[in-house]
mmCIF file of C-alpha atoms and ligand atoms in Angstrom:
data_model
loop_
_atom_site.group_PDB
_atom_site.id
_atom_site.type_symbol
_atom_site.label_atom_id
_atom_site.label_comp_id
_atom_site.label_asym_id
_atom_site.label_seq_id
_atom_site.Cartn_x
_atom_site.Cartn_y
_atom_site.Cartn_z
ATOM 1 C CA UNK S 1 24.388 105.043 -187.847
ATOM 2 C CA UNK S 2 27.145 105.606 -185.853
ATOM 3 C CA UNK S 3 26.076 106.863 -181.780
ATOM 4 C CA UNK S 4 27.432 110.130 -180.640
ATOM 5 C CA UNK S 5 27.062 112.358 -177.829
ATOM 6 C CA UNK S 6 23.737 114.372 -179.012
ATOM 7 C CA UNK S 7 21.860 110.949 -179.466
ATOM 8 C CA UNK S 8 23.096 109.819 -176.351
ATOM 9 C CA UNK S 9 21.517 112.786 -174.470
ATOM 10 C CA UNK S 10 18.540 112.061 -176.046
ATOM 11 C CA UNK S 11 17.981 108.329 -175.872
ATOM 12 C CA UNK S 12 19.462 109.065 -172.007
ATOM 13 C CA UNK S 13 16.623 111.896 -171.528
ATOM 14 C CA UNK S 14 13.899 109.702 -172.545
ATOM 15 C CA UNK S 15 14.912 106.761 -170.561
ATOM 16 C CA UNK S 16 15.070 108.609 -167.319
ATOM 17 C CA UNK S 17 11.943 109.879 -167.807
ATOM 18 C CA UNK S 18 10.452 106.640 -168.523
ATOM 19 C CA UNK S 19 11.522 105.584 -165.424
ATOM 20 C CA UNK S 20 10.411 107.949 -163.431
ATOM 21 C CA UNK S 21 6.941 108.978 -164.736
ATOM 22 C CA UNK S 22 5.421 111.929 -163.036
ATOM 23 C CA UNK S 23 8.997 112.528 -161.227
ATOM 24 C CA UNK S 24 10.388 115.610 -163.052
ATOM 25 C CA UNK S 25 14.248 114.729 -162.606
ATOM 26 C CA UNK S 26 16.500 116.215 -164.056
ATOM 27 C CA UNK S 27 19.455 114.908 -166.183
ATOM 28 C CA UNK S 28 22.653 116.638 -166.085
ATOM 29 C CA UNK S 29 24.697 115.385 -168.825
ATOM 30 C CA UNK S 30 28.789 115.553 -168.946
ATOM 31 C CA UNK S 31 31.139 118.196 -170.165
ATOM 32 C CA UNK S 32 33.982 118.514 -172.282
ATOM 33 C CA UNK S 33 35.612 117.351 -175.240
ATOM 34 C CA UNK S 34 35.666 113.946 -176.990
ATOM 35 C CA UNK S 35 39.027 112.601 -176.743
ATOM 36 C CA UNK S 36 39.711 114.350 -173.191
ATOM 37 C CA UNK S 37 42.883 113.722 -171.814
ATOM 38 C CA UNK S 38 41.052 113.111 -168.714
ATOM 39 C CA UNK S 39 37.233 111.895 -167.700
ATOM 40 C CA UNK S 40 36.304 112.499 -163.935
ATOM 41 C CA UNK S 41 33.172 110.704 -162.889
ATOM 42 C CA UNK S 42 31.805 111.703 -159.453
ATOM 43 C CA UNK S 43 29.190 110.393 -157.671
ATOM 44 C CA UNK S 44 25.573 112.585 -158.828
ATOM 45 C CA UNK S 45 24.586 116.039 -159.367
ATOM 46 C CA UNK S 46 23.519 117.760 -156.148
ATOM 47 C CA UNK S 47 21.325 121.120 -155.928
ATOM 48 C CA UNK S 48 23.265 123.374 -157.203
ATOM 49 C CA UNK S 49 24.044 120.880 -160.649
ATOM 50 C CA UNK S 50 20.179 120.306 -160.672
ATOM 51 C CA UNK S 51 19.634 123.858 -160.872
ATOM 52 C CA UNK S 52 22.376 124.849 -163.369
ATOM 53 C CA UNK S 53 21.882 121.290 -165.653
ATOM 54 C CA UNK S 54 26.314 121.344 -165.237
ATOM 55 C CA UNK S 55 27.778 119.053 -163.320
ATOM 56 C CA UNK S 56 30.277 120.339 -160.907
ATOM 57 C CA UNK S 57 29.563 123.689 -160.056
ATOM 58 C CA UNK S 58 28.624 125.586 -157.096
ATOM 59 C CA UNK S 59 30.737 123.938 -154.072
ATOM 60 C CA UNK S 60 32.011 121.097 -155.934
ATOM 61 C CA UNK S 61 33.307 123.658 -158.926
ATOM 62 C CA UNK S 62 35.224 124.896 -156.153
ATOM 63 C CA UNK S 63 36.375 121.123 -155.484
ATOM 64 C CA UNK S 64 37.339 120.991 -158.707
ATOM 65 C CA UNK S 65 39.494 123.743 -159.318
ATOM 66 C CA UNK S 66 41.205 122.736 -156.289
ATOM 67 C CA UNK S 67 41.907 119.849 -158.302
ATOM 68 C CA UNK S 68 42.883 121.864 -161.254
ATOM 69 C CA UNK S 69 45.104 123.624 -159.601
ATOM 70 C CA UNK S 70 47.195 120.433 -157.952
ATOM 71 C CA UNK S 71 47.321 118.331 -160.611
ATOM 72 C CA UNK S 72 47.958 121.526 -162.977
ATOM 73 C CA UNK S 73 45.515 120.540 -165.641
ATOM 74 C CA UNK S 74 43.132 122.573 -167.505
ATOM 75 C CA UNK S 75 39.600 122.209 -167.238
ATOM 76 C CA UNK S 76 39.609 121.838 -171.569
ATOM 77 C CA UNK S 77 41.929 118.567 -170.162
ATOM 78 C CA UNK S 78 39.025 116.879 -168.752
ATOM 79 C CA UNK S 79 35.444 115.601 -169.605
ATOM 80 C CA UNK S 80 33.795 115.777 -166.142
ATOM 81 C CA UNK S 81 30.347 113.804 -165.751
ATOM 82 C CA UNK S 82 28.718 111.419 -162.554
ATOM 83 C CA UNK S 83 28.061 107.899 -162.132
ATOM 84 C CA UNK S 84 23.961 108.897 -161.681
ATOM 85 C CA UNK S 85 23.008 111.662 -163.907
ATOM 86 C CA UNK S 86 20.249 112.946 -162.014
ATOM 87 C CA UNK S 87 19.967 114.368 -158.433
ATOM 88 C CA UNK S 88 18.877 111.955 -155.445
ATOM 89 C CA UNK S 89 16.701 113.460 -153.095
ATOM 90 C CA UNK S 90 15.044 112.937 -149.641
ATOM 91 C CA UNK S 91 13.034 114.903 -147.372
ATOM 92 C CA UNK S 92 14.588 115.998 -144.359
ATOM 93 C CA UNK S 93 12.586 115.845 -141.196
ATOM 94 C CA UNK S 94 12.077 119.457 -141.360
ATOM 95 C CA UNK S 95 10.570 119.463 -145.063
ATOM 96 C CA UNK S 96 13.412 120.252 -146.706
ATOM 97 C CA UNK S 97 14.611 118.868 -150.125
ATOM 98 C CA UNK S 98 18.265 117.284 -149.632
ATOM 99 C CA UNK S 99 20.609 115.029 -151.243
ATOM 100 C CA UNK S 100 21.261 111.581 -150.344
ATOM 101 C CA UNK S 101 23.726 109.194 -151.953
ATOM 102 C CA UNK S 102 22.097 106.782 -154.707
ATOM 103 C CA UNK S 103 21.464 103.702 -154.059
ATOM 104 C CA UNK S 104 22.386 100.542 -155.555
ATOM 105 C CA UNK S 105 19.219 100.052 -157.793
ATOM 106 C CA UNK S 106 19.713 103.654 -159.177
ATOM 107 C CA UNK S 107 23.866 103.103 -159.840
ATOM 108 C CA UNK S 108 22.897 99.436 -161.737
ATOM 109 C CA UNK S 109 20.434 101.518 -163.554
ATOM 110 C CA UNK S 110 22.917 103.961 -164.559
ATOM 111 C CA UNK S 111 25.953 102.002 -165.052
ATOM 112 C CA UNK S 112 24.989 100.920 -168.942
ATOM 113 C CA UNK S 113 25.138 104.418 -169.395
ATOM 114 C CA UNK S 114 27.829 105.456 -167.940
ATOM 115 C CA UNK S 115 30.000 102.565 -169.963
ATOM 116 C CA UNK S 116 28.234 104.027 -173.539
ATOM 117 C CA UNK S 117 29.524 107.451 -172.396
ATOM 118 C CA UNK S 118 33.122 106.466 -171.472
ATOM 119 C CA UNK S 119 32.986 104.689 -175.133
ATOM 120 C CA UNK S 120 31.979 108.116 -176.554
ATOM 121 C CA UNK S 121 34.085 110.047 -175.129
ATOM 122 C CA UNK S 122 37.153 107.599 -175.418
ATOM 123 C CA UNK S 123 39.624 109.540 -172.434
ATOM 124 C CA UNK S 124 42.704 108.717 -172.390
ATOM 125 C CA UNK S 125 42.187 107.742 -168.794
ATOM 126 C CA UNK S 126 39.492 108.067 -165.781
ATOM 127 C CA UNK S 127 39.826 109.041 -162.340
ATOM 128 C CA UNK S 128 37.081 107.927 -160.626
ATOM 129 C CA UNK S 129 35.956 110.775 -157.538
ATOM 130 C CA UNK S 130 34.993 108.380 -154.646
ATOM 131 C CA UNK S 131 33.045 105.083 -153.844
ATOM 132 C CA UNK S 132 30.185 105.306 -156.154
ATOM 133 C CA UNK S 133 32.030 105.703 -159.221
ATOM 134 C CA UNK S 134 34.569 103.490 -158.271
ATOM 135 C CA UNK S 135 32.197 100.690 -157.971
ATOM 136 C CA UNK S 136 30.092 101.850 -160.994
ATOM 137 C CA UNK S 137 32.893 101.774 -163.384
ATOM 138 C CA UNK S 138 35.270 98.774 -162.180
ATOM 139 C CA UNK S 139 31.592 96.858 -161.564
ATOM 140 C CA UNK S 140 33.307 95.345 -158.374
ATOM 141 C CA UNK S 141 32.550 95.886 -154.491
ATOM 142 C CA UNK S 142 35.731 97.248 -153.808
ATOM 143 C CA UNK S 143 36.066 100.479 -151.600
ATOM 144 C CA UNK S 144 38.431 104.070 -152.226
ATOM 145 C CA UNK S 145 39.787 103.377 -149.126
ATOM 146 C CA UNK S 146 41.567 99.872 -150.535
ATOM 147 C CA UNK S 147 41.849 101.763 -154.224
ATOM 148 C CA UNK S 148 42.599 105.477 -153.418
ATOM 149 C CA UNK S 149 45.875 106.401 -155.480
ATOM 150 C CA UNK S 150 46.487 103.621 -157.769
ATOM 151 C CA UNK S 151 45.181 101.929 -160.949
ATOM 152 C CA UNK S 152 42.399 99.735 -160.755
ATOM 153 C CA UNK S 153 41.377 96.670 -163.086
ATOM 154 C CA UNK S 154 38.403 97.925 -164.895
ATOM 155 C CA UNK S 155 37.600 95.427 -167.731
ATOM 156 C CA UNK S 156 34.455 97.793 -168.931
ATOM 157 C CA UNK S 157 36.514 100.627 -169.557
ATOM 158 C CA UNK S 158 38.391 100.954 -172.792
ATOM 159 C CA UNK S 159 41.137 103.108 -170.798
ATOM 160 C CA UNK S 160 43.611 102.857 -167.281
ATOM 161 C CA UNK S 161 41.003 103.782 -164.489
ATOM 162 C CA UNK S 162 42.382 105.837 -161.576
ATOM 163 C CA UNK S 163 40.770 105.864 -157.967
ATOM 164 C CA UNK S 164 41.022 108.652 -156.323
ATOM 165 C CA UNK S 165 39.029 109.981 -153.107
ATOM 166 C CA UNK S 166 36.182 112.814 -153.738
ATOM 167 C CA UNK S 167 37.397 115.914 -152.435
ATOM 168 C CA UNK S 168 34.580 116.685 -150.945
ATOM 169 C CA UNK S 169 35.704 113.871 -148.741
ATOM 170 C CA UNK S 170 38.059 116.214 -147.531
ATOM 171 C CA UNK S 171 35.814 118.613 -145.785
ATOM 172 C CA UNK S 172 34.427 115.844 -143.385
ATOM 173 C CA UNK S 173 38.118 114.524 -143.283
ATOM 174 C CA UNK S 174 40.770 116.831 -143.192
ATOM 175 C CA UNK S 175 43.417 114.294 -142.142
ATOM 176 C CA UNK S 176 42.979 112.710 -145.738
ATOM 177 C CA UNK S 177 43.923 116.120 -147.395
ATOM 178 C CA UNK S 178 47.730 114.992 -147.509
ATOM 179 C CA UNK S 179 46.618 111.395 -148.954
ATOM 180 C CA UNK S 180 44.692 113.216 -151.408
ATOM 181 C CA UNK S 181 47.520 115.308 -152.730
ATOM 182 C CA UNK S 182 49.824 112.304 -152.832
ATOM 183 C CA UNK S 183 47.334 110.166 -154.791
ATOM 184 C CA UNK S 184 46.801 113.379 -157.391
ATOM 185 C CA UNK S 185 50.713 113.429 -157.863
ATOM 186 C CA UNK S 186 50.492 110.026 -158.162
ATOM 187 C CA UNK S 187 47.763 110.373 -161.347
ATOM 188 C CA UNK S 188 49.500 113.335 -162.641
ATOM 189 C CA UNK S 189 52.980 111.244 -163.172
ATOM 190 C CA UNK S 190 50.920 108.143 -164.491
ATOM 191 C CA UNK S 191 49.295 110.603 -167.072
ATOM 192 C CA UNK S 192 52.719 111.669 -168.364
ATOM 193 C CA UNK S 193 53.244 108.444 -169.268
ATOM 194 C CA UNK S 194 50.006 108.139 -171.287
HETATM 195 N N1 URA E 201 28.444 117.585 -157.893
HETATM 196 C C1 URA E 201 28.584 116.713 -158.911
HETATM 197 O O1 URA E 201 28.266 117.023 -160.065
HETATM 198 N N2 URA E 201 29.082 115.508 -158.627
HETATM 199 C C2 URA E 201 29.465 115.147 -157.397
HETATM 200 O O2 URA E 201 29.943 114.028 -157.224
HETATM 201 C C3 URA E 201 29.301 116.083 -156.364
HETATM 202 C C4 URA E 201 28.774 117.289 -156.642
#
């Protein structure tokens, strides 16, 4: 039988929860079309994805239709998903429920995953959002800093693999907004050439 999206859902569902028994997380899967022209992987859902089981919405749908809007893409251009399909959490000192970035163990976990996905979906080309994808999908130790704006050897993927910085790196750093828009002019030429 042939694998497609629905089964991978599944098969993903029931593997997360067999790793974390008694730990109700949830998964958010990816959106968009097979065949995208592009696949964005960021880093994990946060609250507001937990909540809504979408990834990018909330503050980071805002991020992304900043990036819409630059690059001059559609969102039916894209197939957005993350590197770690469910939300890491901590508790804050005060009590309080928060994100935290995942950690290796839970990005080797998810990275099988992530590769059946990108061979579902077959995109045209990925830009990865960040260090955590970066990593997850090139399987090497290099950083967005080194990467950011170019094309980066990915022999796992079955399609070019574009680094780019998360934009909501950009709120902590505004001096990278410039950078930023440079390296999405710099995708948006290479994926006129696709
Ligand atoms: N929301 C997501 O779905 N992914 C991110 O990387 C950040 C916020």
């Amino acid at each position: 039988m042939s694998d497609s999206l629905e089964r991978f859902q599944s098969e993903l569902l029931r593997f997360v929860r067999s790793v974390y028994v008694g730990d109700e997380r949830r998964v958010v899967y990816g959106e968009g079309a097979v065949g995208a022209l592009l696949m964005l992987i960021g880093e994990a859902p946060g609250e507001q994805e937990a909540l809504q089981g979408r990834p990018f919405v909330g503050r980071a749908g805002k991020n992304l239709e900043a990036f819409l809007a630059l690059a001059g893409l559609s969102r039916e251009a894209l197939y957005i998903t993350n590197a770690v399909k469910f939300r890491p959490t901590k508790l804050s000192a005060s009590g309080r429920v928060t994100n935290r970035p995942p950690t290796r163990e839970e990005i080797a976990l998810m990275r099988p995953w992530l590769l059946r996905e990108i061979a579902l979906v077959r995109p045209r080309c990925i830009a990865t959002l960040g260090n955590v994808p970066l990593q997850a999908v090139t399987g090497a130790r290099q950083t967005v800093g080194e990467a950011h704006g170019t094309r980066v050897e990915a022999p796992d993927a079955p399609c070019p693999v574009f680094a780019l910085y998360h934009p909501a790196s950009l709120l902590y750093r505004r001096s990278l907004t410039p950078v930023y828009e440079r390296d999405v002019a710099a995708l948006v030429a290479f994926l006129r050439t696709l």
